[in-house]
Coordinates of C-alpha atoms in Angstrom, one line a residue:
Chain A
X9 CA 25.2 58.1 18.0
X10 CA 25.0 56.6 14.8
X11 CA 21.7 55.9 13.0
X12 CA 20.1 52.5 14.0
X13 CA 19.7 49.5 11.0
X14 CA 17.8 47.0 12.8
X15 CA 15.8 47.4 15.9
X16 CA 13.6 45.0 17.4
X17 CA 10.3 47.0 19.5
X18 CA 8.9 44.3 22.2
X19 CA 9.0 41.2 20.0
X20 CA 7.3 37.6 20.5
X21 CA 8.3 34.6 18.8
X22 CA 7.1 31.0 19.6
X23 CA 7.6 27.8 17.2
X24 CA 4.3 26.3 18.6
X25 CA 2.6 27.6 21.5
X26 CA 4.4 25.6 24.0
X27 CA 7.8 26.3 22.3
X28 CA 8.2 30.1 23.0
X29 CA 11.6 31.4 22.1
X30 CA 11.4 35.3 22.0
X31 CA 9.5 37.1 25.0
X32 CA 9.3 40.7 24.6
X33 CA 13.0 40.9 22.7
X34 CA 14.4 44.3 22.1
X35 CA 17.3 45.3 20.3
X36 CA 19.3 47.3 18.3
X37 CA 22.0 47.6 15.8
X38 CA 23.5 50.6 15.0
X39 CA 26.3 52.0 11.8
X40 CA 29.6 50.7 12.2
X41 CA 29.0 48.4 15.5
X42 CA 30.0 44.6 15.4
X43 CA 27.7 42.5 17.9
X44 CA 28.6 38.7 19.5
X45 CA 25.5 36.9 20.1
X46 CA 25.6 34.3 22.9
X47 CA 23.8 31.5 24.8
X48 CA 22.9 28.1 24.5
X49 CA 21.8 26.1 22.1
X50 CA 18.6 26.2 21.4
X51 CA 17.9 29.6 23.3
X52 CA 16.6 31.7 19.7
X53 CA 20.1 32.8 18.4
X54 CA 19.5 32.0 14.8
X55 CA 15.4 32.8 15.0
X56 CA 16.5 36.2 15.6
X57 CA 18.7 36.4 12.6
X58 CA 15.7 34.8 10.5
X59 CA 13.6 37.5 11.8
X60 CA 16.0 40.3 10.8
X61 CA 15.0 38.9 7.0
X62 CA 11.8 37.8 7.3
X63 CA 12.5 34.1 7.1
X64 CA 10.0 34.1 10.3
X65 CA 8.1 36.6 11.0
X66 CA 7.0 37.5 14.9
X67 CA 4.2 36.7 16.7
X68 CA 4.0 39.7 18.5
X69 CA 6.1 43.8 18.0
X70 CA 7.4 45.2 14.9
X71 CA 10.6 44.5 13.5
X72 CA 12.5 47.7 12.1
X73 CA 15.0 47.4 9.6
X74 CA 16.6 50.7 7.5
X75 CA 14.2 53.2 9.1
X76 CA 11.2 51.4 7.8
X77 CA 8.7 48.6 9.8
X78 CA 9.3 45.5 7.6
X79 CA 5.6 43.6 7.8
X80 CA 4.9 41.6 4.4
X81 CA 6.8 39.4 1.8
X82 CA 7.7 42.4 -0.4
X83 CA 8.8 44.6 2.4
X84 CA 11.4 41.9 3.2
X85 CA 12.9 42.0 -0.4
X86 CA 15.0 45.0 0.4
X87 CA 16.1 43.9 3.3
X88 CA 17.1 40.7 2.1
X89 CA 19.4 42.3 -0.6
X90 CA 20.8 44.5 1.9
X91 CA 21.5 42.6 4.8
X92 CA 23.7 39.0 4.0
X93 CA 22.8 36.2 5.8
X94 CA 25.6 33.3 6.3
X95 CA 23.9 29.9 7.1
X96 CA 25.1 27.6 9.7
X97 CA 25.7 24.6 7.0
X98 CA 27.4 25.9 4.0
X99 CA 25.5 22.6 2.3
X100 CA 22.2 24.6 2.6
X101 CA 23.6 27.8 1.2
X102 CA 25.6 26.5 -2.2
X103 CA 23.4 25.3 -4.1
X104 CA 24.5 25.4 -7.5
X105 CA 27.1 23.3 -9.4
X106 CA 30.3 25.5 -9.2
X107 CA 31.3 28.5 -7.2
X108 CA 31.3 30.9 -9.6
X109 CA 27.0 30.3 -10.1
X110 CA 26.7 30.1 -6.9
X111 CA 28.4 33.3 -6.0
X112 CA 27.0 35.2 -9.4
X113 CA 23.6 33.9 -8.0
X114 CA 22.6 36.8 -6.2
X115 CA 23.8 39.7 -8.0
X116 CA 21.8 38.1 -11.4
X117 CA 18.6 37.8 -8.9
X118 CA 19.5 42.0 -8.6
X119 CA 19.3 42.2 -12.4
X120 CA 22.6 42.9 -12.9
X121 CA 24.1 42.5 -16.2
X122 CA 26.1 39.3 -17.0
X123 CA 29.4 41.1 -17.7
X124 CA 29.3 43.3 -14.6
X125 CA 28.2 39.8 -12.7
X126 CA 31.4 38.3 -14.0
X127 CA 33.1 40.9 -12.7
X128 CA 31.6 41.2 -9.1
X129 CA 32.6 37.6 -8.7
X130 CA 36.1 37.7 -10.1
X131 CA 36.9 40.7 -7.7
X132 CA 34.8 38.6 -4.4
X133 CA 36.9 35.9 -5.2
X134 CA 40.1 37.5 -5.4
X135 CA 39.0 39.7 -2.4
X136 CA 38.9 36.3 0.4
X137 CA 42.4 34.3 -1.6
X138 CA 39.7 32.2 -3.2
X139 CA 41.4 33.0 -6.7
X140 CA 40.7 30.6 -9.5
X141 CA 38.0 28.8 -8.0
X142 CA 35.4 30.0 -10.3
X143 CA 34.7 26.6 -11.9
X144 CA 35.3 24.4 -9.3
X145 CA 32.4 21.9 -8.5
X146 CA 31.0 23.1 -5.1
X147 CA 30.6 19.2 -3.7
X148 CA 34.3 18.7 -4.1
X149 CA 35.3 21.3 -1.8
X150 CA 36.8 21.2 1.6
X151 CA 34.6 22.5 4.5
X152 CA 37.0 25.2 5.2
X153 CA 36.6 26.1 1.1
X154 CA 32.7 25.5 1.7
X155 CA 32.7 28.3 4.3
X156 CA 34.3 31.2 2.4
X157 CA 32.6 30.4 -0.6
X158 CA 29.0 30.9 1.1
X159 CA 30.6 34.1 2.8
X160 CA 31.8 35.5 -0.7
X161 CA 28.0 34.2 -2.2
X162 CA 26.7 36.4 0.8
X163 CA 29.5 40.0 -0.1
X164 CA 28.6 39.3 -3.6
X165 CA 25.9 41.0 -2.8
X166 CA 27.2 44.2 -1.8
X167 CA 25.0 43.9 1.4
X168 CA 24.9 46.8 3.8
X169 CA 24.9 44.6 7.3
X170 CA 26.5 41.0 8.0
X171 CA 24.4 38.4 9.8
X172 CA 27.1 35.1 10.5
X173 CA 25.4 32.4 12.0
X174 CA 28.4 30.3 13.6
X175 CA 31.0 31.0 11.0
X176 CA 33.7 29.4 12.8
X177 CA 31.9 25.9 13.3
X178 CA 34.0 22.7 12.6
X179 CA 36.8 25.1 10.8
X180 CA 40.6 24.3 12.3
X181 CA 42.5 27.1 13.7
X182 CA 44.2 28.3 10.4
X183 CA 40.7 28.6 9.0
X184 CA 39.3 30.2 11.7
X185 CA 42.5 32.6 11.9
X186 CA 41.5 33.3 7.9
X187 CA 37.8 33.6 8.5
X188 CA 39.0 36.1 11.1
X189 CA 40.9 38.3 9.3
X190 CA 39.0 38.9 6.7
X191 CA 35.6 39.6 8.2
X192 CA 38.3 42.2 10.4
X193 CA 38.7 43.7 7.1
X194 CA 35.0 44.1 6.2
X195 CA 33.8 47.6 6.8
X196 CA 29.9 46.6 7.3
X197 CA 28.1 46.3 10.7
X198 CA 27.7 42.8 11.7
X199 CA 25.9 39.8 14.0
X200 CA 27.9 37.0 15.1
X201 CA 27.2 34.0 16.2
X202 CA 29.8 32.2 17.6
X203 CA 30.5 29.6 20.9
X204 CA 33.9 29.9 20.4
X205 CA 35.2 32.7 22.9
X206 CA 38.7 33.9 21.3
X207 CA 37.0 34.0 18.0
X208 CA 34.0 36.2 19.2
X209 CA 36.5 38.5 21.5
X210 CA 38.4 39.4 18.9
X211 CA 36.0 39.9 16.1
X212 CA 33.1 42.1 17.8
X213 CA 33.1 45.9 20.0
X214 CA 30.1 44.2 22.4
X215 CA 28.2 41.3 23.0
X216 CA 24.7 40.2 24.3
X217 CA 23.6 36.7 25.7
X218 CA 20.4 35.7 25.3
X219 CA 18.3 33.9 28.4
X220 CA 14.8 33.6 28.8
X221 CA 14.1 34.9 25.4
X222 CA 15.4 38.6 25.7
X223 CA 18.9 40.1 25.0
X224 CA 21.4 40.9 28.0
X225 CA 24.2 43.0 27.5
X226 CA 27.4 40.5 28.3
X227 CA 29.9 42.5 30.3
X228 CA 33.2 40.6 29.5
Chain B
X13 CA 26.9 2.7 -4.4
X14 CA 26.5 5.6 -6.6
X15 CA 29.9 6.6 -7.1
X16 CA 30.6 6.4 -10.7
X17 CA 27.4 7.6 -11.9
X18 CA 28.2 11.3 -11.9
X19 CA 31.5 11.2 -13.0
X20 CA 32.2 11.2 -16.6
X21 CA 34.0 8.8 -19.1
X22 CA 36.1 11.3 -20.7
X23 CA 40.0 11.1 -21.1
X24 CA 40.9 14.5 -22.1
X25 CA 42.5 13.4 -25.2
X26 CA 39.9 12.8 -27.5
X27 CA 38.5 15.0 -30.1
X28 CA 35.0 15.2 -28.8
X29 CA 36.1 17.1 -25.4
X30 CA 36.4 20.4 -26.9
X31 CA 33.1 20.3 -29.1
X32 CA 30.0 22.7 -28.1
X33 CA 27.9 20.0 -25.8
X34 CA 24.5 21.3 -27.0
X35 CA 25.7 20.3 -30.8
X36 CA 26.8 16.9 -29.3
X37 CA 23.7 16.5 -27.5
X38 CA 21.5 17.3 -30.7
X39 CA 23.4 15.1 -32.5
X40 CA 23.1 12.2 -30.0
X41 CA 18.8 12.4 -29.9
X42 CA 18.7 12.9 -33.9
X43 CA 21.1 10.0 -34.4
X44 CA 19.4 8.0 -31.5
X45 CA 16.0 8.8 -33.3
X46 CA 16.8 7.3 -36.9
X47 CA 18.0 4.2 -35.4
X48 CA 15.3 3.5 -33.3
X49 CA 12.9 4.2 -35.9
X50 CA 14.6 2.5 -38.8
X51 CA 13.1 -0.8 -40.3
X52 CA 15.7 -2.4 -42.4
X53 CA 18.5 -4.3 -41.1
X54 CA 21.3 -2.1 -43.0
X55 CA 20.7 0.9 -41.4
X56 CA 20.3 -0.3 -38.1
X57 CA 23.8 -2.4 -38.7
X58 CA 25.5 1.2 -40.2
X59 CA 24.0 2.7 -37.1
X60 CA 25.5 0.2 -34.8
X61 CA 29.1 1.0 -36.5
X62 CA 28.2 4.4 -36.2
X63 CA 28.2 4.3 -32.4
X64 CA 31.5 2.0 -32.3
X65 CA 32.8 4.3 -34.6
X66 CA 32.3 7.3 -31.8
X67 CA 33.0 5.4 -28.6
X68 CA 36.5 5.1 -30.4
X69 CA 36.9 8.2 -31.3
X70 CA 36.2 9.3 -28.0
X71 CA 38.6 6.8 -26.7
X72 CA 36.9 5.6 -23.3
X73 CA 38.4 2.8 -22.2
X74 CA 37.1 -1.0 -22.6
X75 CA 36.2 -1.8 -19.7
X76 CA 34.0 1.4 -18.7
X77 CA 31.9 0.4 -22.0
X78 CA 31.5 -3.1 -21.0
X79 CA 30.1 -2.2 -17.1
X80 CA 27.8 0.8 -18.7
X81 CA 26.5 -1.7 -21.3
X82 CA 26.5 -5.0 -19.0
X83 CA 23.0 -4.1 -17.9
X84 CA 21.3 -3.8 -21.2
X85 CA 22.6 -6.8 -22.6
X86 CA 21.6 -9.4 -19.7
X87 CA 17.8 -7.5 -20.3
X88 CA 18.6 -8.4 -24.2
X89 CA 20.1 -11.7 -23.6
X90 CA 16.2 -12.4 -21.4
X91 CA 14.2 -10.6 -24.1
X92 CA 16.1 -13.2 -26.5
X93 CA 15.0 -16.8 -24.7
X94 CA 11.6 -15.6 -24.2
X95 CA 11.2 -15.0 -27.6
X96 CA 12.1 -18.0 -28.7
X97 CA 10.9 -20.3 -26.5
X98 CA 7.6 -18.4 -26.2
X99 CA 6.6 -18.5 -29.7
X100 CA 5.2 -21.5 -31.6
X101 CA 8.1 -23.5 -33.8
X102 CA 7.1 -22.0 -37.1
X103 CA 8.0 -18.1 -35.5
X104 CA 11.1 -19.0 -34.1
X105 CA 12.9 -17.5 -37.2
X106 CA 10.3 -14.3 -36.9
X107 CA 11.2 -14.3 -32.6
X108 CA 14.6 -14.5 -33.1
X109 CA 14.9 -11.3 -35.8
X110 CA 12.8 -9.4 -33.7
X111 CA 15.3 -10.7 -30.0
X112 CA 18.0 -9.6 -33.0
X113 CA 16.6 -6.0 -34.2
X114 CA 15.7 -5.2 -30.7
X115 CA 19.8 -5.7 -29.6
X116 CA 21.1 -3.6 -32.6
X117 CA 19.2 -0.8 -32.0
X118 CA 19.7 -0.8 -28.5
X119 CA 23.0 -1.4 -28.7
X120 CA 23.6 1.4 -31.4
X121 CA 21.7 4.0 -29.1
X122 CA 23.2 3.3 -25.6
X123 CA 27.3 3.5 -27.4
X124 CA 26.4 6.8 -29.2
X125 CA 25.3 8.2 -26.3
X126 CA 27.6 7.0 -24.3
X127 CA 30.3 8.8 -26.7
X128 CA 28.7 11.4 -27.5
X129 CA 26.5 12.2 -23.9
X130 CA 28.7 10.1 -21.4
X131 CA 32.0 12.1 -22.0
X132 CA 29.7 15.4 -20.8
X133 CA 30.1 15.9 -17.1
X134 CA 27.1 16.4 -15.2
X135 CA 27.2 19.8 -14.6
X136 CA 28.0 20.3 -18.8
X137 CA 25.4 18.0 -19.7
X138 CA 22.6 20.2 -17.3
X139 CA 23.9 23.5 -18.5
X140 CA 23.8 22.9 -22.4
X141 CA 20.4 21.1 -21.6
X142 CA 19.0 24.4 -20.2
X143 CA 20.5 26.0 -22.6
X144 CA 18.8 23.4 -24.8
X145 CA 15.5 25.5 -23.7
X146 CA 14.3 22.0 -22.0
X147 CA 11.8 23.1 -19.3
X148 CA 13.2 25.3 -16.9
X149 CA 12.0 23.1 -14.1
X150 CA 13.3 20.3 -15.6
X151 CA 16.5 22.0 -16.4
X152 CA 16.7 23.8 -12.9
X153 CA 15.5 20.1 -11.3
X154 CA 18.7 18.0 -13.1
X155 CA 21.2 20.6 -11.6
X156 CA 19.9 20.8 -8.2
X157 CA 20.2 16.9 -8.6
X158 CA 24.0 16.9 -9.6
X159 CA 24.6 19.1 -6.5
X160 CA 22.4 17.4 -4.0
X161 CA 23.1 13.9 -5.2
X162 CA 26.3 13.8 -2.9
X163 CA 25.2 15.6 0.2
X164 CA 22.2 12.9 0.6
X165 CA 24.4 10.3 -0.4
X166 CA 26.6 11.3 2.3
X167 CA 23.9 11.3 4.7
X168 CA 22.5 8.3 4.0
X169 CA 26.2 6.8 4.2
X170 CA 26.2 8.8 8.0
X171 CA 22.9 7.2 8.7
X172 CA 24.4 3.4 7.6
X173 CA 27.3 4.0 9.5
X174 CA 25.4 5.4 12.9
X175 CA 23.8 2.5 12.5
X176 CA 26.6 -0.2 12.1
X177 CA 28.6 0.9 15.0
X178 CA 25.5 0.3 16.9
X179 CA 25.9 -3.3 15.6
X180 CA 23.6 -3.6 12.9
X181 CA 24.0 -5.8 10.3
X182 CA 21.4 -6.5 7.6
X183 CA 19.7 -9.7 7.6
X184 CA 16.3 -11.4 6.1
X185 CA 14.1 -10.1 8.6
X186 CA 11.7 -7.8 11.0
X187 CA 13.8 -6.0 12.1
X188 CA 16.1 -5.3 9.6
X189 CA 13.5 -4.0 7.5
X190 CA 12.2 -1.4 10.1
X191 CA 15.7 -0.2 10.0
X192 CA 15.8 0.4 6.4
X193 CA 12.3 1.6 6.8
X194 CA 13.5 4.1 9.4
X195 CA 16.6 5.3 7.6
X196 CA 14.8 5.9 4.2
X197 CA 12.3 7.7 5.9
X198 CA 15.0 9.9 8.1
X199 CA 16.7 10.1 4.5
X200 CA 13.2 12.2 3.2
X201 CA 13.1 14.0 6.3
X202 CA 15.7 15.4 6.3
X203 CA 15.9 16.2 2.5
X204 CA 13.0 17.7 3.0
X205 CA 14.2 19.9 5.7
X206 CA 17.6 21.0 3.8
X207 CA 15.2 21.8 0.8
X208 CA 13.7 24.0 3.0
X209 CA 16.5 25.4 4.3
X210 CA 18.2 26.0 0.9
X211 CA 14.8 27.9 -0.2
X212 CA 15.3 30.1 2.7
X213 CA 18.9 30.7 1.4
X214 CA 18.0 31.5 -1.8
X215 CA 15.3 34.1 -0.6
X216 CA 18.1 35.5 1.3
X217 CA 20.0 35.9 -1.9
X218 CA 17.0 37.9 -3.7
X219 CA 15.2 34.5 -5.2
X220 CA 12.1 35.9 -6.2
X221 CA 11.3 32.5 -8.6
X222 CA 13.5 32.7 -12.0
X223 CA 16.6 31.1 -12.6
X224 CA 19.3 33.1 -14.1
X225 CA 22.4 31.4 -15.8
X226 CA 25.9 32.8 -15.9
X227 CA 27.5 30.3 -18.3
X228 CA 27.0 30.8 -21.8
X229 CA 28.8 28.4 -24.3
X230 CA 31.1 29.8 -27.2
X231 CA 30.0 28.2 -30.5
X232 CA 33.5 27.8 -32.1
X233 CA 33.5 28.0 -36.3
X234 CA 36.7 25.8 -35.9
X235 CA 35.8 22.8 -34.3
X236 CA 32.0 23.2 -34.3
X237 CA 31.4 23.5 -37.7
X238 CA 32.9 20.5 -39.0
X239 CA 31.3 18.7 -36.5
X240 CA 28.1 19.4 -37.3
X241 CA 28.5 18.8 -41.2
X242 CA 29.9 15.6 -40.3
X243 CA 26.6 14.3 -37.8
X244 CA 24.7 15.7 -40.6
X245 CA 26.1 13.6 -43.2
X246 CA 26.2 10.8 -40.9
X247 CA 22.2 11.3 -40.3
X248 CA 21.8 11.8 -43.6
X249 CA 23.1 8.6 -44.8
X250 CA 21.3 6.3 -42.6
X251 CA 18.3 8.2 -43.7
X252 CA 19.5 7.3 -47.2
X253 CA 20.5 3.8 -46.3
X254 CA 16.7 3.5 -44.8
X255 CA 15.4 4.8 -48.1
X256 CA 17.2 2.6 -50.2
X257 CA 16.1 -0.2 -48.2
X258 CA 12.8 0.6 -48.6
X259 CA 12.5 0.9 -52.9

C-alpha cells in the first residue's frame, strides 16, 4: 500500500459548543488515490479541508500530514505549500489585479526568483488553455475563466496533494467537461468536493459521505 | 453608480500612453506642487495653460473633462458668492481675487492630473505607486481596492435588487431607512467575511505577511527621456515665471 499524506487520528471539531461538526473523524489519504467527498450541506465537508491546512485547527486528535503531526502556525507552513487548496468562490481566492500576479503570487511567497516565477506562470497558463491571459484584469473575467485561474494560482505552486472544494459549482457543462479533463490529467492525489454525481464518478477511484460528523465509505 | 470611476480616460492614441507611469506620476505632484504654492497671477495662469496644454495632448475627449471637472467648479462657483457677498464693500475686489486665484489653481491641478494621472488605469496607477516606495500598506491597500471595488459593488447591487423584487422602493421614511440601514450593514458583513476568507486564501498560498511584486516597469531612453527634460523645463519655468514675479 502506498504511504499515507494525510490522516486524521479521532478528531473533534465544533464551531461553538452547540455547533459540533466533527465527532471522532478518521481518515486517510494515501499516494496516488483520488477521493469524492459527499453529504449535505452543512455536514463539515469544507471544515475538513481547512483542517488539512490549518485554517482550523481541532478541538480534539491530531491531524497528520507528510508523516509528521501538524500542531502550531509554523508546522502548517509546509503543509500549506504542499498541499493546494481551491476555494469554493473563486472571488475569495484572486485577489490581485491580473492573473498573472495572482498566479505568480505563490511561488514569490516560496522565494522564488522573479525570472523562474515568470516562467512557472507562463508554463501553468499554457498547461489549462489559459494562454495569453497573463494581464488580463481578474474582475473582468467570466466565472468559468475565474475558476481555472484560481486552479492554475493553486498548481502554480507545485503542490504535492489537491484539495477542490466544489470545483464544478455554477460552471456549464463545457466547463465542467474542461475542468474535468484536466484535473484527469493531474498526476497528484486529490479531495473533491462535488454534489454533482457524473462529475465526482468520473473524476475519483472512491468516495466517502460524511453523516453525523465521521466519514463512511460510499459504495457506489 | 460607480462605474466610470475605475476606468480610465485614455484613447490609445496619444503620446502619453506609452510613457513610464511613475515619471508621469512625479511629474503630475511636482507640477501640481508649484502651482498650488505659487503667488503671482502669471504663473498660476502659465500653469493653468500648462494643464490645457496636456489634457490635449493626451486627447481625452470633451465631454469626459467637463463631467470630471463639473464638481469642482459648482464648489468654486459657491466659494465665489460667499466671498463676495460676505465681505464688507471695500474687499469685494480683495474677495473676488482670492474666489479668482482659488479657481486657477484648482483648475490647473485637477486638468494636469487628469492628463497626466487619469489616462493611468487603476491597476497602472497602484503598481508605479508601489513602485513609487509609497507605504506598502498603502500601496498593497489601493490594489486590494481596485480588485475588491467591483465584487462589493456587485453585492451591494445583489442586495438592491433582492430587495426591489420584494417591492421595495425608496421613499422619505422609517422604514426605508432601516432598509438602507440593513443593507449597509449586510454590505460590512459580509466584506468582512470575504476579507476573511481571502486571508485564509492567501495563507493557503504561503502569505507569511510581505508583498511581493512581479511587474517591474522598463524605463525606456527613447520616450522617457525626453519626457522628463521636457516636465523639467516646464517646472522649471513656472519656477522662473514665480521668481520673476517676485523681483
Amino acid at each position: 500500500m502506498n504511504e499515507p499524506l494525510i490522516q486524521f487520528h479521532n478528531i473533534d471539531f465544533a464551531y461553538s459548543p452547540d455547533r459540533t461538526v466533527l465527532r471522532g473523524c478518521n481518515f486517510c489519504l494515501r499516494q496516488g488515490e483520488r477521493v469524492a467527498l459527499l453529504g449535505p450541506n452543512g455536514c463539515g465537508k469544507t471544515t475538513l479541508l481547512h483542517l488539512i491546512v490549518g485554517l482550523l485547527r481541532p478541538t480534539n486528535g491530531r491531524v497528520e500530514v507528510f508523516g509528521k503531526v501538524r500542531r502550531g502556525e509554523t508546522d502548517f507552513h509546509e503543509v500549506r505549500r504542499r498541499v493546494g487548496l481551491l476555494f469554493q468562490d473563486a472571488d475569495d481566492q484572486l485577489f490581485c489585479p491580473t492573473v498573472a500576479e495572482d498566479v505568480a503570487f505563490g511561488p514569490l511567497n516560496l522565494g522564488k526568483p522573479r525570472d523562474e516565477v515568470r516562467l512557472i506562470v507562463a508554463e501553468t497558463l499554457k498547461s489549462l488553455g489559459l494562454n495569453g491571459f497573463e494581464h488580463r484584469v481578474t474582475n473582468h473575467l467570466s466565472g468559468g475563466e475565474k475558476r481555472l485561474v484560481s486552479l492554475a494560482a493553486v498548481l502554480a505552486m507545485r503542490p504535492d496533494v489537491l484539495l477542490l472544494d466544489e470545483p464544478d459549482m455554477g460552471l456549464d457543462d463545457a466547463v465542467i467537461e474542461r475542468l474535468l479533463k484536466l484535473i484527469l490529467g493531474l498526476p497528484q492525489a486529490l479531495i473533491v468536493i462535488s454534489h454533482n454525481r457524473s462529475f465526482w464518478t468520473e473524476l475519483t477511484t472512491s468516495a466517502l459521505e460524511m453523516r453525523e460528523g465521521n466519514l463512511f465509505v460510499q459504495v457506489p | 453608480m460607480f462605474k466610470h470611476t475605475l476606468h480610465p480616460l485614455h484613447s490609445g492614441r496619444s503620446l502619453l500612453d506609452a510613457i513610464d507611469p511613475r515619471a508621469k506620476i512625479l511629474f503630475a505632484a511636482t507640477f501640481a506642487i508649484v502651482v498650488a504654492l505659487a503667488r503671482t497671477m502669471p504663473t498660476m495662469f502659465a500653469g493653468l495653460a500648462v494643464a490645457i496644454s496636456l489634457v490635449v495632448v493626451a486627447r481625452i475627449k470633451i465631454g469626459d473633462v467637463i463631467r470630471r471637472l463639473l464638481p469642482l467648479e459648482i464648489l468654486l462657483i459657491l466659494l465665489a458668492l460667499v466671498l463676495f457677498w460676505t465681505v464688507p464693500a471695500m474687499e469685494r475686489r480683495d474677495g473676488l481675487r482670492l474666489a479668482t486665484i482659488a479657481a486657477l489653481k484648482a483648475n490647473a491641478v485637477l486638468l494636469g492630473s487628469i492628463g497626466l494621472i487619469g489616462t493611468m488605469d487603476a491597476v497602472t496607477l497602484g503598481h508605479a505607486l508601489a513602485h513609487l516606495h509609497i507605504p506598502q500598506k498603502l500601496a498593497q491597500l489601493l490594489l486590494f481596492m481596485i480588485r475588491y471595488f467591483d465584487v462589493l459593488n456587485r453585492e451591494y447591487a445583489r442586495l438592491r435588487a433582492a430587495a426591489k423584487v420584494r417591492g421595495f422602493r425608496p421613499k422619505m421614511n422609517g422604514h426605508t431607512y432601516r432598509t438602507f440601514g440593513h443593507l449597509v450593514g449586510m454590505l460590512l458583513i459580509r466584506g468582512f467575511d470575504r476579507s476573511e476568507r481571502t486571508l485564509a486564501a492567501m495563507k493557503c498560498r504561503g502569505f507569511t505577511g510581505k508583498y511581493y511584486m512581479l511587474d517591474h516597469f522598463a524605463f525606456s531612453r527613447r520616450r522617457d527621456v525626453p519626457f522628463c527634460i521636457v516636465a523639467a523645463t516646464i517646472v522649471s519655468l513656472l519656477v522662473g515665471i514665480e521668481w520673476m514675479g517676485w523681483l
